[in-house]
Short mmCIF file of C-alpha atoms (C1' of nucleotides) and ligand atoms in Angstrom, two decimals:
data_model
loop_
_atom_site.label_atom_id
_atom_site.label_comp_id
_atom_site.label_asym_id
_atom_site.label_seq_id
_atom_site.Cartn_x
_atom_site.Cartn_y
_atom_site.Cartn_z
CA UNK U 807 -122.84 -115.78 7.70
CA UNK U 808 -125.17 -118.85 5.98
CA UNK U 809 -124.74 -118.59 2.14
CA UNK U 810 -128.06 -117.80 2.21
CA UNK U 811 -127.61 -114.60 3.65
CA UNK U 812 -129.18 -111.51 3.43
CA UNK U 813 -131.71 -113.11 0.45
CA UNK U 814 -134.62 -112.15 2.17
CA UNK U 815 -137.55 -111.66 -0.57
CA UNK U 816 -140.13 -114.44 -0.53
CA UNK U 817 -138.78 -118.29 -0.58
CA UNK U 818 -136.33 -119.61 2.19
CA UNK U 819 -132.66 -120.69 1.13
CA UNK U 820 -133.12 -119.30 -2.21
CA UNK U 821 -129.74 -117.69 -1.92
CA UNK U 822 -127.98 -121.55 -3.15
CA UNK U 823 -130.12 -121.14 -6.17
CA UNK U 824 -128.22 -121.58 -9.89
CA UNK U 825 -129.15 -118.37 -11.68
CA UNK U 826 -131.53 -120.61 -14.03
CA UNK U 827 -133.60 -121.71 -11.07
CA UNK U 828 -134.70 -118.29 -9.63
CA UNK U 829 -135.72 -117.15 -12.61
CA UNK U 830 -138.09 -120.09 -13.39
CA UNK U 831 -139.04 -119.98 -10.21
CA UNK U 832 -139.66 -116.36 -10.53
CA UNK U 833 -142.07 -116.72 -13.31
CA UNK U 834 -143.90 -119.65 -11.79
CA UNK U 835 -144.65 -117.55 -8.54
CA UNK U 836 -145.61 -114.57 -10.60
CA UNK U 837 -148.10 -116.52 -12.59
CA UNK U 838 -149.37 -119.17 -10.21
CA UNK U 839 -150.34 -121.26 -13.41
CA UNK U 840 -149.76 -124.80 -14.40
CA UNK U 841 -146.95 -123.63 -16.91
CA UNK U 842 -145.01 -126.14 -18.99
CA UNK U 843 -141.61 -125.69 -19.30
CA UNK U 844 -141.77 -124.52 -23.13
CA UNK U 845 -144.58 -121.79 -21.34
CA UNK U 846 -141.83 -120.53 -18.68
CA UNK U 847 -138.85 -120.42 -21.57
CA UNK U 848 -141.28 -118.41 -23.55
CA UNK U 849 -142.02 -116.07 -20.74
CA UNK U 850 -138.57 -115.06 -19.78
CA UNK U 851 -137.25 -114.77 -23.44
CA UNK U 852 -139.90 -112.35 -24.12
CA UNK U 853 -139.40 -109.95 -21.31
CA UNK U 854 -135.50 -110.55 -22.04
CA UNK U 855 -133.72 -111.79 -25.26
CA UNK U 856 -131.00 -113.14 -22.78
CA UNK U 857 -133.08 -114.92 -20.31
CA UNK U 858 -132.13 -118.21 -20.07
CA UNK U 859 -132.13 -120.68 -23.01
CA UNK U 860 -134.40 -123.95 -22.75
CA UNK U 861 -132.09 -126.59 -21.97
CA UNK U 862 -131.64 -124.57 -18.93
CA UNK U 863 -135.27 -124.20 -18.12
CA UNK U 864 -135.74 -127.80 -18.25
CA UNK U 865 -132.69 -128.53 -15.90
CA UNK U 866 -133.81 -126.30 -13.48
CA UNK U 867 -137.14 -127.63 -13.33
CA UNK U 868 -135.58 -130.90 -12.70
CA UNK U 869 -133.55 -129.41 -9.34
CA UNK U 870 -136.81 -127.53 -8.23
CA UNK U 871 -139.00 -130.32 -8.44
CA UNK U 872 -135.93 -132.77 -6.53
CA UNK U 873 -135.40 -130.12 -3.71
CA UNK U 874 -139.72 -129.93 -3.27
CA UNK U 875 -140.08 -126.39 -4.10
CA UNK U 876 -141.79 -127.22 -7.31
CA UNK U 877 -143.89 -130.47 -8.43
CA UNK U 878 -144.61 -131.74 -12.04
CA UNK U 879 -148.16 -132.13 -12.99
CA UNK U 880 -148.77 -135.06 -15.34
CA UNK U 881 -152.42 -134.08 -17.05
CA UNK U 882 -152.00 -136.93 -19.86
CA UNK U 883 -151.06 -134.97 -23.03
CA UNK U 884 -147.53 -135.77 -23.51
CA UNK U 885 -146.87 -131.73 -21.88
CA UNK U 886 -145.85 -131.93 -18.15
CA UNK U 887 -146.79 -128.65 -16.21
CA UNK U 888 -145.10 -127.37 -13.42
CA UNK U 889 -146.27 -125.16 -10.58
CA UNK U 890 -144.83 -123.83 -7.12
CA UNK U 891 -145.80 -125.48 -4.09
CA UNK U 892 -145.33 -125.15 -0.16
CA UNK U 893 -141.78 -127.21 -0.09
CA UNK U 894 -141.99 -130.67 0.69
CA UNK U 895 -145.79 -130.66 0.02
CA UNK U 896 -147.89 -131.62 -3.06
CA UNK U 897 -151.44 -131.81 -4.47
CA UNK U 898 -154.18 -132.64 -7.27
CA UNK U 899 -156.37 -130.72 -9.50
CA UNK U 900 -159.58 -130.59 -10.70
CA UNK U 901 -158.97 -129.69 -14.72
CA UNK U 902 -162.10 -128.48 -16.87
CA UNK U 903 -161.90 -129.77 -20.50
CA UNK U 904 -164.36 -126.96 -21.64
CA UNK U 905 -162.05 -123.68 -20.27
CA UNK U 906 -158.73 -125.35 -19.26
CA UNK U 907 -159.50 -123.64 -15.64
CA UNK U 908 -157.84 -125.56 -12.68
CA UNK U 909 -158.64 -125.95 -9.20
CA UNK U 910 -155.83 -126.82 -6.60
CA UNK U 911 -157.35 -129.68 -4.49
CA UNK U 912 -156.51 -128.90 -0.77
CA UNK U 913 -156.47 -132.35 0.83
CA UNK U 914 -154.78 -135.55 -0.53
CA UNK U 915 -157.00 -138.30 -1.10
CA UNK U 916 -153.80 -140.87 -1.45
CA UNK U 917 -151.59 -140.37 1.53
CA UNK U 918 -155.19 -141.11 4.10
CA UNK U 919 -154.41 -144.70 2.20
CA UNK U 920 -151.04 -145.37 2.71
CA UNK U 921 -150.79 -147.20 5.83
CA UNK U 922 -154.00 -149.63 4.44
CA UNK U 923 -152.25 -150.23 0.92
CA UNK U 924 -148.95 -151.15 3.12
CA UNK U 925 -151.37 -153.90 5.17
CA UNK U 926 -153.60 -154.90 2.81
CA UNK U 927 -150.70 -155.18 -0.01
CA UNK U 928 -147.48 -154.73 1.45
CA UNK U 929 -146.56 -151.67 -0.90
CA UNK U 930 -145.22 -148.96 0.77
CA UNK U 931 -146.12 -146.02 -1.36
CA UNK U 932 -143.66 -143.58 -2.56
CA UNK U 933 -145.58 -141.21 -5.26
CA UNK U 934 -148.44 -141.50 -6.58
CA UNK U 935 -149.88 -139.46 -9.60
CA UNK U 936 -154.03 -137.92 -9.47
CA UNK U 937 -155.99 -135.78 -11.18
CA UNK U 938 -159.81 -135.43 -11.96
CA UNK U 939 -160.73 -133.97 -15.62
CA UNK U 940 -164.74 -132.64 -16.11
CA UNK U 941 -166.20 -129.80 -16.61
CA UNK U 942 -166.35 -126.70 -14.03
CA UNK U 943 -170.05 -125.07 -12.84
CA UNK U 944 -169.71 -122.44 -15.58
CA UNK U 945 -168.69 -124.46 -18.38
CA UNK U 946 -171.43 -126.93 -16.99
CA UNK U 947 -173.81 -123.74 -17.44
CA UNK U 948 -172.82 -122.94 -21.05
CA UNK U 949 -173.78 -126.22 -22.22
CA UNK U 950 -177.07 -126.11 -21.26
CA UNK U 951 -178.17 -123.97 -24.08
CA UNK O 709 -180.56 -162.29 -36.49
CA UNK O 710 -178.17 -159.60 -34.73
CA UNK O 711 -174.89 -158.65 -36.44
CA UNK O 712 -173.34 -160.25 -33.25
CA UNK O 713 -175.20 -163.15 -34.25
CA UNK O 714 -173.03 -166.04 -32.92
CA UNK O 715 -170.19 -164.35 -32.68
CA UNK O 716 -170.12 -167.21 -29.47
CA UNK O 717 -166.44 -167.20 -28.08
CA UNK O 718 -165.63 -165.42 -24.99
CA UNK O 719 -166.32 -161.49 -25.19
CA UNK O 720 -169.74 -160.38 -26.60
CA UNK O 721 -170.33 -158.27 -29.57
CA UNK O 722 -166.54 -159.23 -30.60
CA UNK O 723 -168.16 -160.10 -34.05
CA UNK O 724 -168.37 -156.14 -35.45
CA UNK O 725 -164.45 -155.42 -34.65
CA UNK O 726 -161.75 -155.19 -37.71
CA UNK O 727 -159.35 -157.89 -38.06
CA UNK O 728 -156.80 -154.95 -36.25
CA UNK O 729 -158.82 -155.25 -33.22
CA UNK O 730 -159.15 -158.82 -32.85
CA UNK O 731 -155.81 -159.37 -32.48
CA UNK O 732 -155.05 -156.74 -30.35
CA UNK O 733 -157.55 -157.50 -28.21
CA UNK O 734 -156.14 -161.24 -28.72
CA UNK O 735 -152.78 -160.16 -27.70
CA UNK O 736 -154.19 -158.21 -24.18
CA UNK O 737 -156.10 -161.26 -23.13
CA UNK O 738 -153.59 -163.34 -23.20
CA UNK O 739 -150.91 -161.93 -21.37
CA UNK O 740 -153.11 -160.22 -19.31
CA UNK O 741 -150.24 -157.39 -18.38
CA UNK O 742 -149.81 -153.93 -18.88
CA UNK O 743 -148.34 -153.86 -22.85
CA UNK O 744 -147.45 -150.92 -24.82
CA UNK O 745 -148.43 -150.63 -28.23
CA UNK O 746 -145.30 -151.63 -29.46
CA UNK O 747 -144.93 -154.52 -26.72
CA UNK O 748 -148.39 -155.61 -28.52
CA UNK O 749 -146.80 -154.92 -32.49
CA UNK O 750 -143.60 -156.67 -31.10
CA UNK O 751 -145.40 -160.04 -29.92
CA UNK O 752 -148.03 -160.09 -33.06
CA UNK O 753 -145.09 -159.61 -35.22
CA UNK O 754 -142.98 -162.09 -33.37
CA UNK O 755 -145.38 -165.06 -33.94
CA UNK O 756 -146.47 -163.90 -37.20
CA UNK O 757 -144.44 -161.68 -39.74
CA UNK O 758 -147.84 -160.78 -41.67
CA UNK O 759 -149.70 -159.36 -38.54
CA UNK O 760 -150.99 -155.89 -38.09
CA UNK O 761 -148.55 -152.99 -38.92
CA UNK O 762 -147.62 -150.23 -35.95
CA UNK O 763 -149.83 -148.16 -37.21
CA UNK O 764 -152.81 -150.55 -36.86
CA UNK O 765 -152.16 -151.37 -33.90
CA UNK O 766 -152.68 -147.82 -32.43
CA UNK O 767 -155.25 -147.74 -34.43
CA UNK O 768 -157.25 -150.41 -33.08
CA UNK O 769 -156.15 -149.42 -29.10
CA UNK O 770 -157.69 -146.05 -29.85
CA UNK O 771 -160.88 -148.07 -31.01
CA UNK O 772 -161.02 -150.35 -27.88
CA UNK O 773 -160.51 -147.97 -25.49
CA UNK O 774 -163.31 -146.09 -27.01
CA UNK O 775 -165.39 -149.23 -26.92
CA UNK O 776 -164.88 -149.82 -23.50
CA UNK O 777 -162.92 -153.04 -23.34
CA UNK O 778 -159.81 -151.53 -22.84
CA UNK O 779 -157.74 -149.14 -20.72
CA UNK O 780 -155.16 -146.99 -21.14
CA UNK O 781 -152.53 -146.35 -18.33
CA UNK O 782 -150.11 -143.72 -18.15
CA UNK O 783 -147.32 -144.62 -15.76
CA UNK O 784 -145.72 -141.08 -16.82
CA UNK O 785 -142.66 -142.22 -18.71
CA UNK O 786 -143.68 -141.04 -22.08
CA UNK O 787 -145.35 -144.75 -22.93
CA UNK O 788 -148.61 -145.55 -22.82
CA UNK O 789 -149.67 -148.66 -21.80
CA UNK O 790 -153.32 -150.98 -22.35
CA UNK O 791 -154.58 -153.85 -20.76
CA UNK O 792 -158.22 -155.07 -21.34
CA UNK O 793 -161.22 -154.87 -18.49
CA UNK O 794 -164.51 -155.46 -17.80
CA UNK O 795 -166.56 -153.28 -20.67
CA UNK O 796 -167.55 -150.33 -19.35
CA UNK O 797 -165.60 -150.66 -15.93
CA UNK O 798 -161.61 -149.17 -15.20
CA UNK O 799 -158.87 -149.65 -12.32
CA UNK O 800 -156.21 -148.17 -11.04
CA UNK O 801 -152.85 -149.63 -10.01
CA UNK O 802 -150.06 -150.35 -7.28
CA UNK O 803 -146.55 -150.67 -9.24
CA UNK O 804 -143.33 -151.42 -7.87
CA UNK O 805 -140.57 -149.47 -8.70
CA UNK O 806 -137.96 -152.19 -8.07
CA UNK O 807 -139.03 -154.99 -10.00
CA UNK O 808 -142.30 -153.73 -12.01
CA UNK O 809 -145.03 -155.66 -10.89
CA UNK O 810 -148.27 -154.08 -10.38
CA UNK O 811 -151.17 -154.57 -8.25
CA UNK O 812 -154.64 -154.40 -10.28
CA UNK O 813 -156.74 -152.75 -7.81
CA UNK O 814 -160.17 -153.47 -7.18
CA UNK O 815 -161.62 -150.61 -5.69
CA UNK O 816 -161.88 -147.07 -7.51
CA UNK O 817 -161.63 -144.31 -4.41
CA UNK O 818 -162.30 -141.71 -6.92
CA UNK O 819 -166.01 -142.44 -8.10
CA UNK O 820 -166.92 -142.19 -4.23
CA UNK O 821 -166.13 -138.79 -4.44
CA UNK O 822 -168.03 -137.86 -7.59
CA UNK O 823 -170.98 -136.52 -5.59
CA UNK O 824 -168.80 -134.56 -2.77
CA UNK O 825 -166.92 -132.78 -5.37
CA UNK O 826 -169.83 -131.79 -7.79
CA UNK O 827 -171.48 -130.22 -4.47
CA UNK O 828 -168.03 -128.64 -3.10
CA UNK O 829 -166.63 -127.34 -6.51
CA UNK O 830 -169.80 -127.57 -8.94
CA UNK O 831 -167.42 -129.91 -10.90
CA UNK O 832 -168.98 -132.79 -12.61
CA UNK O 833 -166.49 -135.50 -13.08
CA UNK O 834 -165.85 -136.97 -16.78
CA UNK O 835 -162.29 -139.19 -16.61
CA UNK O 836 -159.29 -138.96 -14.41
CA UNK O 837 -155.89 -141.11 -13.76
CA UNK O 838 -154.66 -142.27 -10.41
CA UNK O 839 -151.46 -144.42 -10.27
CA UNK O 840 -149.58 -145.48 -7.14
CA UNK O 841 -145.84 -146.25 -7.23
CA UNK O 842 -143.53 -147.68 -4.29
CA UNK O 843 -141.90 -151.17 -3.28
CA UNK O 844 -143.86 -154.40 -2.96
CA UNK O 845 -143.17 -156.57 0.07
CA UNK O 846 -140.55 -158.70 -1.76
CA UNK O 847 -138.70 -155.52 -3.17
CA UNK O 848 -138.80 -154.14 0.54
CA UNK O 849 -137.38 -157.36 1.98
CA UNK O 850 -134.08 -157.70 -0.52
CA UNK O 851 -133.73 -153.96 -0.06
CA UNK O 852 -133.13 -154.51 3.84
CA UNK O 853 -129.95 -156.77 2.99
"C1'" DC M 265 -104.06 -114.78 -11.68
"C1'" DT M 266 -104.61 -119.89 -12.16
"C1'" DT M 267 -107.37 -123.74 -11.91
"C1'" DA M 268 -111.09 -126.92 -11.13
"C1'" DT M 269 -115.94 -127.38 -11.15
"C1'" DA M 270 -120.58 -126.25 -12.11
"C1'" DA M 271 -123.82 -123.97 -15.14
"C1'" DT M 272 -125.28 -122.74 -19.62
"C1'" DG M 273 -126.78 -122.70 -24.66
"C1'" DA M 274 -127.37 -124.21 -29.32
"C1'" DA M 275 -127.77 -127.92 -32.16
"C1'" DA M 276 -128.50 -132.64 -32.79
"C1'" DA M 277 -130.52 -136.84 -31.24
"C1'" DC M 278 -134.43 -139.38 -29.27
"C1'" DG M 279 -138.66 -141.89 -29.21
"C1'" DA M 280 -143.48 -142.54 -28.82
"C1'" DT M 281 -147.19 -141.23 -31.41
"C1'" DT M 282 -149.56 -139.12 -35.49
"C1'" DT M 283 -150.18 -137.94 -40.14
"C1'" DC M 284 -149.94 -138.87 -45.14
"C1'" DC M 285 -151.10 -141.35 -48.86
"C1'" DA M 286 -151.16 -145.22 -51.78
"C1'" DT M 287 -152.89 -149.96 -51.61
"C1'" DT M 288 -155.84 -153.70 -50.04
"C1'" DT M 289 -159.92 -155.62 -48.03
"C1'" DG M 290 -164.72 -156.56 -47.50
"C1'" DA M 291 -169.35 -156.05 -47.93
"C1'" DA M 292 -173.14 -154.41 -50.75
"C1'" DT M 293 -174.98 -154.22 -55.33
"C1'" DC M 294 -175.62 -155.41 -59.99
"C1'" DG I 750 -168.92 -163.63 -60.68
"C1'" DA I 751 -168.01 -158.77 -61.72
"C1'" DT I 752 -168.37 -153.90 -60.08
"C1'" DT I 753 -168.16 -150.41 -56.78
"C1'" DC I 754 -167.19 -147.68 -52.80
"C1'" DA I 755 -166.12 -146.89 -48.12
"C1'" DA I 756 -163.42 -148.63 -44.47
"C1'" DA I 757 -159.15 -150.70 -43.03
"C1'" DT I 758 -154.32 -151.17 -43.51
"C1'" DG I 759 -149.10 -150.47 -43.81
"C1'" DG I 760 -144.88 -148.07 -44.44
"C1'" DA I 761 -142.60 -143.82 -44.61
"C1'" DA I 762 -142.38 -139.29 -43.18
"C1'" DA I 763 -143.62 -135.82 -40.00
"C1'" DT I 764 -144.47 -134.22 -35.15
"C1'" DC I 765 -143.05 -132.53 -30.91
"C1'" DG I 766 -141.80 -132.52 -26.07
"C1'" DT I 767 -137.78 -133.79 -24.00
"C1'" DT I 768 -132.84 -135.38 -23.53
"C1'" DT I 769 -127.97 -135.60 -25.03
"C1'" DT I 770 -123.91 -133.84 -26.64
"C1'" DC I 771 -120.32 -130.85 -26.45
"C1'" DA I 772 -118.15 -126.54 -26.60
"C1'" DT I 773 -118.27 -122.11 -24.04
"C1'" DT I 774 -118.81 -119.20 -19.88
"C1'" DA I 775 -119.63 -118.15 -15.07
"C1'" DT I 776 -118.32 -119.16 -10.28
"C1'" DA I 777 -115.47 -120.32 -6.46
"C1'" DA I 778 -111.14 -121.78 -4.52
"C1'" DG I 779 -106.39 -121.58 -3.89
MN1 MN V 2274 -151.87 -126.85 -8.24
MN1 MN V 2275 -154.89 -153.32 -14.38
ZN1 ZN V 2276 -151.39 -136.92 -3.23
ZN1 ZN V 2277 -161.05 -144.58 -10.89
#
DNA sequence: CTTATAATGAAAACGATTTCCATTTGAATC
DNA sequence: GATTCAAATGGAAATCGTTTTCATTATAAG
C-alpha cells in the first residue's frame, strides 16, 4: 500500500502532507483567492483557536510552493499572495487597482519566449515574475461619471 | 526665459529638481546599474560624509520615478531597486541568478498586448512588472564543469 | 516503551521602508 | 540686507511582513 493510500478527496499524493500543509491548502482551495499568508493564518484561527500558528503557515507555504502545488504571487506591495494551481503549472493576473478583482490569465506570455531569449541572449530562463495592474470594465464604467 | 532656462548639461528640465534629486539622479547615471536606495545613500555617503540622508534619498527616488526619469525594479527579494531611463519610457530585464548580471531589454512584449487584452477582458492597462531570471551563457558554461 | 527525527508555536530578531518632528534651506517679499 | 513662509532635509523611532531561534510536541522506527 503507497503512503498515500486511501486519501482520496481532491489533490493527488496529499496523503505525505505535514498536518500544516493540508490545512493551508485547504483554505486556499476553499477560497480560490490570492490570500497572503497572514489572510490564510487568520482564516484557520478563526474557525479554530488551535489551527495552526503562523510560523507554520509560512513554512508550509514554502513546501507547497517547492513541490508546485501552490505558486507565490508577487503584486509589488511588500505582501506576497499565494493561490492553488494545477501542479507543476503557473500563471499571471490581470489586478484592478479600483476593486482589487483579479483575473487568472490562461496562457503564458513568457515561456512562447524562452527558446528566442536563449538565442538571442544566451539566458536560459528559469522563472520569471508578470503581472498587469489597470482597471477592470466595471471599474472602467464607474469612472465615467 | 523658462525656469529650465539653461539648465544646459545633459538631461533637460534637470534645473527644477531639489539638491536630493540631483544627486541621486547623479549617482544612477553614473553607474548605470540596478542600485538600491541604500546602494545609492552608501556611495553618496562614501565620497562625501555631508550628502543626502537615507531618508532623502527615498525621498527623491519616489520623486524621479514619478517624473519619469527613473524606474523602479522589483527583483522580489524585499529590495527595491532604480536605475534611470529614457523619460517617459521603461524596460524590463534578463538577470542571472549565478553571478547577477542583467540584461536591459529593449523590447517591452507587454504594451503589444494592451489592445488584445482591453478587447478580451475590458481591462485597460495602467503599470505592470515583468522580470526574467535564469543563467547567462557564461554562468551556463562554468556550471557544465 | 525507547529513541531519533520532523513538525510546531511563541517570542524575538530582521531589514527595508515609512513616519515623525525639529531644523535648515531657498526663494519671494519688504 | 532683513523678514517670512513653504519646501526640503536628516536622524530617530515606528512599521510590518517575514525569518530565526529555541524549546516543546507529534510521528515513525526499532
Ligand atoms: Mn491566479
Ligand atoms: Mn534596466
Ligand atoms: Zn509565465
Ligand atoms: Zn513593459
Amino acid at each position: 500500500m503507497s503512503p498515500a493510500g486511501r486519501a482520496g478527496r481532491s489533490r493527488a499524493g496529499q496523503g505525505k502532507l505535514t498536518r500544516g500543509c493540508r490545512r493551508v491548502l485547504a483554505v486556499l482551495e476553499q477560497t480560490r483567492e490570492l490570500s497572503s499568508a497572514q489572510d490564510i493564518h487568520g482564516m484557520l484561527r478563526q474557525a479554530e483557536p488551535e489551527a495552526p500558528g503562523l510560523t507554520t503557515v509560512y513554512r508550509s507555504l514554502e513546501s507547497l510552493v517547492g513541490m508546485g502545488l501552490v505558486q507565490s504571487v508577487d503584486l509589488g506591495d511588500g505582501e506576497k499572495r499565494y493561490e492553488v494551481v494545477e501542479p507543476g503549472e503557473h500563471h499571471h493576473h490581470l489586478i484592478c487597482q479600483g476593486c482589487g478583482a483579479s483575473v487568472h490569465l490562461d496562457q503564458c506570455l513568457v515561456e512562447d519566449l524562452e527558446k528566442s531569449i536563449k538565442a538571442k541572449y544566451g539566458f536560459e530562463i528559469s522563472s520569471h515574475v508578470l503581472e498587469v495592474f489597470g482597471r477592470c470594465r466595471g471599474c472602467l464604467k464607474s469612472s465615467t461619471k
